[in-house]
Amino acid sequence: MGPSLLILGVFVLWPIVRSLWYSLHDWTVGAAEQPWAGLGNYTKLLGDEQFRRALANTLIITAASTAVLVAVGLGLALALTSENVVTRVIRSAFFFPTVISLTTVGMVWRFLLDPDIGLVGGVTNALGLGAVNWLQSTALALPTVIFVNVWKNAGFVMIVLVAGLKAIPGEYYEAAALDGARRAQLLRYVTLPALRPTLLFVTFIVTIQSLQLFDLVYVMTGGGPLFHTDTLVTKLYRDGFVNYRTGYAAATSWVLFIVVVLVSALQLRIFRYNDAD
Amino acid sequence: MPTDSRLTRRSPAAAVLKWVYVGVGLVVALVPIVWMVAGSFRTEQDLFGHPAGLIPHQWTLHGYEGVWDQLPFLRLLGNSVLFAGITTALTVLFDSMCAYALARLNFRGRDVAFWLVLVTLMVPFQVTLIPVFVELFHLGWLNTYQGLIVPRATSAFGIFLFRQFFVSIPRELDEAARIDGAGHFRIYWRGILPLAKPAIATVALLNFTNLWNDLLWPLVVSSSPDMQTLPAGLALFGGQHVTDHAVLLAGAVISLLPIAVAFFLAQRYFVAGISTSGLK
Amino acid sequence: MNNKRVLAALAASAAGLLLSACGGGGGDAGSGPVSLTVWTGFTGGDRPGYEQIVKDFTAAHPDIKVTMTVQPWDTIQQKLPSAWLTGQGPDIAAPSSDPNAIAQYVKTNSVLALTATGAGDDKINTDQFAPALVKEFTYNDKLYAVPANYATLSLYYNKKLFAAAGIGKPPATVAELQQDAAKLTTGGRYGLVLADNNTIQMWPVLQWLSGGDIVGADNCSVLSTPAGVASLQPWVDLVKNRKISPVGLTGAEADSIFSAGKAAMEINGPWAAPGYKSAGIDLGIATVPAGASGQPVTLGSTAPLAVSAKTKHPAQAQQFLAYWTSRTAQLKFSLSTGFPPLRTDLAGDAQLKADPTVSVFAGQVPNAKLYLPQVPNATQVDTDAYVPLIQKITRDGDVAGGTAAAAKQIDELTGCGK
């Protein structure tokens, strides 16, 4: 266990602490003096409209992505639990998008959604809907980003849930069936409760990823149009690396961190609480 | 036991619904990938002229030629393989060891350690970028292979996954081994690890994928052209006023090929079963 | 028990960090060739031109070896500050495609004040540079960078589409430009394709043509003045109502559309010409039409090339900059890339005049203005105020409201009136 903790400690945890230090200053990389800002950066954030919007967007993306991913993933998992070649191939097919890099996914979908060259545009045109500019519409851009996020991760969620489903002992079902339970009831009273730990694992991973969404948004919209798809990380990237305000960006990252911790704690609460009965 | 070997009958309507659902999903999942591969063979006129088309009307290899001609391709490939390969092997080793400790050993700071590991998942790389760079500088590890590999030699995700897996393996196995006189390391190495193939395959694949696709990290550690990885090379094709879709797509396809290969090799293990994990 | 081990490990590494902290850095006793590293982000069609400069310099100076690494601009922006801070960065770099970015590095004392100026081939011939360029890179009376290139924007037009619409020649006045753009927006094509983000800016050109501007000499915003609003309104109407261009395009996307023959006109720089030609466009390049005042005006764009303050070879680095901007190198560069020369003493050069592409762009140099020149916090003005403004008003048409809000923001950022 030593090596892992050492590496994580030195190269991740300590830098996280350092960034807290930056956030308490008007930190600029390379400056001779770093003026102390105390909580100034944080209070500025609260007044920053871009920040508030980014926070809202991030939470919306996360909540929507997680909900849809669990629904879609569960549906697919339930449909694909059998063990035969066809099912295995289909499961692999669904899992494939997960291993494609986020920048490639963003780039390819960006092309696909382009009203001039994209397949989606071609399809909607054929359907008589005209070419919709998905990523440039202030109304449609965010749902589109959510859709692509779901597209990429659905396979992963499905695979994990399949594993979880397979681990449910058959006796549970037999017992319930003996009591005359129908499918829907089996699902609700046997499957879902037994799946709870797996669901927790999956939502945990998915929410953490969604809260930190960057590459996908950066490649597809750059946070636009008009900051409608700006996430906390695209905002802190812009502050830190385009506008060179490292301290301010660090403050955003700490707010993100707190949000992630809160959301994670919330999830654990929900899942463990139900577990108690 | 799969929910499918039903004791209650499924109505034909439900079965049809299920296959429609899966079918639609499959199309949505795969068509973009097909489009990407096909697109790497299409000319710009073709893309603009036939947006609804999937198959190239005008075939061209200029995308691939562009990538091949303009990049020191083999060296980039070699660097990527080196970086992703070695680091992945290390992560499998270190993550599983750490997970073993967290799952099996009882010691006072255990929960704290676990939470610290989780915390590292909660912060995006952009945040730690500058401090890590400065650290590497102080260690003298910039532009070195150890600087490239060591900080990434363990992954919280891997630790998390392995731990879930190990926790579900019955302790009787440990007991039996201990009776035979094995110490912790032995139990880990001989007993648990061989059972963990699905988990190893999953962690290896996902970590390899992340490392292979990682653009920023190798560039942070080194700007020397000798150490550049494939994503860094391919990123040069995009630019403020540069768009040649075939080249970009060709780059993406080329980058994806090794992953696809790794995927097909590994998928037997985890598609069939992160199963016995009984993820708790 | 393991807890203590963890703590010990952390303590050990902390100690290690402290010990090794900046103990390194032995001086190199420079005998033998000097090695210079250069970072730039020029990934486009002009890249071979820069590589040629490096090659020629190395060939001419056997005692100096120059290696240029090309990386995407974002990467450079992420790494350069820390790299230069720790002395690990390149000796020379183009920090950004945005000339105003150099201000940040000047503030943090990361770049060297260039002193090797003067006449002759070994010195940086600043008095031969276009004056706007020298001013752009001068802070506190010191020169901190040389222009890596200088481009003007011209009007590219698709001759075939013009002929099909019955327009005989490219527009010569801003009124004609507006008319032609509207007329050419037909049959699924766009009259004048405009990018508003991730691009060398086109909208400022439209504003200047129509008599407006973004900030005035005192760095206060003039967007919400009657002149400012009047310079935006007709264009917003054209985009929103007559649909002469899609909204929200990046530079690359706009180029793509023109390349594919789906747009009749685009305001772009010399880097685009080779791509358009190889895409088979029946290409015409014209000077940007005359503005409302009768004067032609266009945007000039440049990128800074600067030396690290911590370089071990300041003399040789400046020698390299001198070569880069020298007459020989620039002549060669212009001829191969189509960029206008950044030196005024090449303005009359016969070879350049004969080149069809260069001559158009070079002809515009006297009328070229820079975007937000020496405006404080220019980068933020661009990302947080101007680009969102354009994106907003081309969607909702509220020029008055949009400019008022943007003006306020800009004034805050530039410290107007202080």
Coordinates of C-alpha atoms in Angstrom, one line a residue, chain B residues 44-45 48 70-71 101 105 107-109 112-113 116 126 129-130 133-135 137-140 142-143 215-216 218-225 228 232 235-245, chain C residues 1-3 16-17 20-22 39 43-45 47 67-72 75 78-79 82-83 85-88 97 198-200 202 250-253 255-257 259-260 262 266 268 271 279-280:
Chain B
E44 CA -14.2 17.8 -47.8
Q45 CA -16.5 18.2 -50.7
F48 CA -20.3 19.1 -47.3
Q70 CA 3.6 15.2 -41.2
L71 CA 4.3 13.3 -38.1
A101 CA -4.5 -3.5 2.2
L105 CA -5.8 -5.4 6.5
F107 CA -5.2 -0.8 10.8
R108 CA -6.1 2.4 12.5
G109 CA -5.9 4.9 9.7
V112 CA -8.8 7.9 6.5
A113 CA -6.5 6.4 3.9
L116 CA -7.8 10.3 1.0
Q126 CA -6.1 21.4 -14.4
L129 CA -1.2 21.0 -13.0
I130 CA 0.9 24.0 -11.9
F133 CA 5.0 20.9 -12.5
V134 CA 6.8 22.9 -9.9
E135 CA 7.3 19.7 -7.8
F137 CA 11.0 20.7 -11.3
H138 CA 12.3 20.5 -7.8
L139 CA 12.7 16.8 -8.0
G140 CA 14.7 17.3 -11.2
L142 CA 11.2 17.2 -15.8
N143 CA 12.0 15.7 -19.2
L215 CA -2.7 14.8 -24.1
L216 CA -1.8 17.1 -21.4
P218 CA 3.1 14.1 -21.2
L219 CA 3.3 17.6 -22.6
V220 CA 3.5 19.0 -19.1
V221 CA 6.4 16.8 -18.2
S222 CA 8.4 17.2 -21.3
S223 CA 8.5 19.4 -24.4
S224 CA 11.3 17.5 -26.0
P225 CA 10.1 16.2 -29.3
Q228 CA 6.2 13.4 -27.4
A232 CA 0.4 15.5 -28.8
A235 CA -3.3 17.8 -31.7
L236 CA -1.1 19.8 -34.0
F237 CA -3.5 19.2 -36.8
G238 CA -6.2 21.3 -35.2
G239 CA -5.6 25.0 -35.0
Q240 CA -7.3 28.2 -35.1
H241 CA -7.7 28.4 -38.8
V242 CA -7.0 24.8 -39.8
T243 CA -9.7 22.3 -40.6
D244 CA -9.2 19.3 -42.7
H245 CA -11.8 16.8 -41.4
Chain C
M1 CA 0.5 1.4 12.1
N2 CA 0.2 2.0 8.4
N3 CA -0.9 5.4 9.3
G16 CA 13.4 15.6 -0.1
L17 CA 11.7 18.4 -1.8
S20 CA 16.6 19.4 -3.6
A21 CA 14.8 22.7 -3.9
C22 CA 16.6 24.7 -6.4
W39 CA 8.3 27.0 -28.6
T43 CA 0.4 24.7 -36.7
G44 CA -1.2 26.0 -39.8
G45 CA -0.2 26.3 -43.4
R47 CA 4.4 26.3 -40.4
T67 CA 15.3 23.5 -32.1
M68 CA 11.8 24.6 -32.6
T69 CA 8.9 22.6 -31.0
V70 CA 5.4 23.2 -32.2
Q71 CA 2.6 22.7 -29.8
P72 CA -1.0 23.7 -29.7
T75 CA -0.7 23.8 -24.3
Q78 CA -0.8 26.2 -19.8
K79 CA 2.8 25.4 -19.5
S82 CA 5.4 27.7 -14.9
A83 CA 8.1 26.7 -17.3
L85 CA 9.2 30.6 -13.8
T86 CA 11.3 27.5 -13.0
G87 CA 13.8 28.3 -15.7
Q88 CA 12.8 25.1 -17.4
S97 CA -1.3 33.9 -31.0
N198 CA -11.5 31.2 -31.7
T199 CA -10.5 33.2 -34.6
I200 CA -8.5 36.1 -35.8
M202 CA -13.4 39.6 -38.2
T250 CA -15.1 29.3 -34.8
G251 CA -12.4 30.5 -37.3
A252 CA -11.9 26.9 -38.4
E253 CA -15.5 26.3 -39.0
D255 CA -12.9 28.5 -43.1
S256 CA -14.4 25.1 -43.7
I257 CA -17.6 26.6 -45.0
S259 CA -13.5 25.9 -48.5
A260 CA -16.5 23.9 -49.3
K262 CA -20.8 27.2 -49.3
E266 CA -14.8 35.5 -46.0
N268 CA -9.4 36.1 -43.7
W271 CA -2.7 31.5 -44.2
A279 CA -9.9 22.8 -52.2
G280 CA -10.6 23.8 -55.7

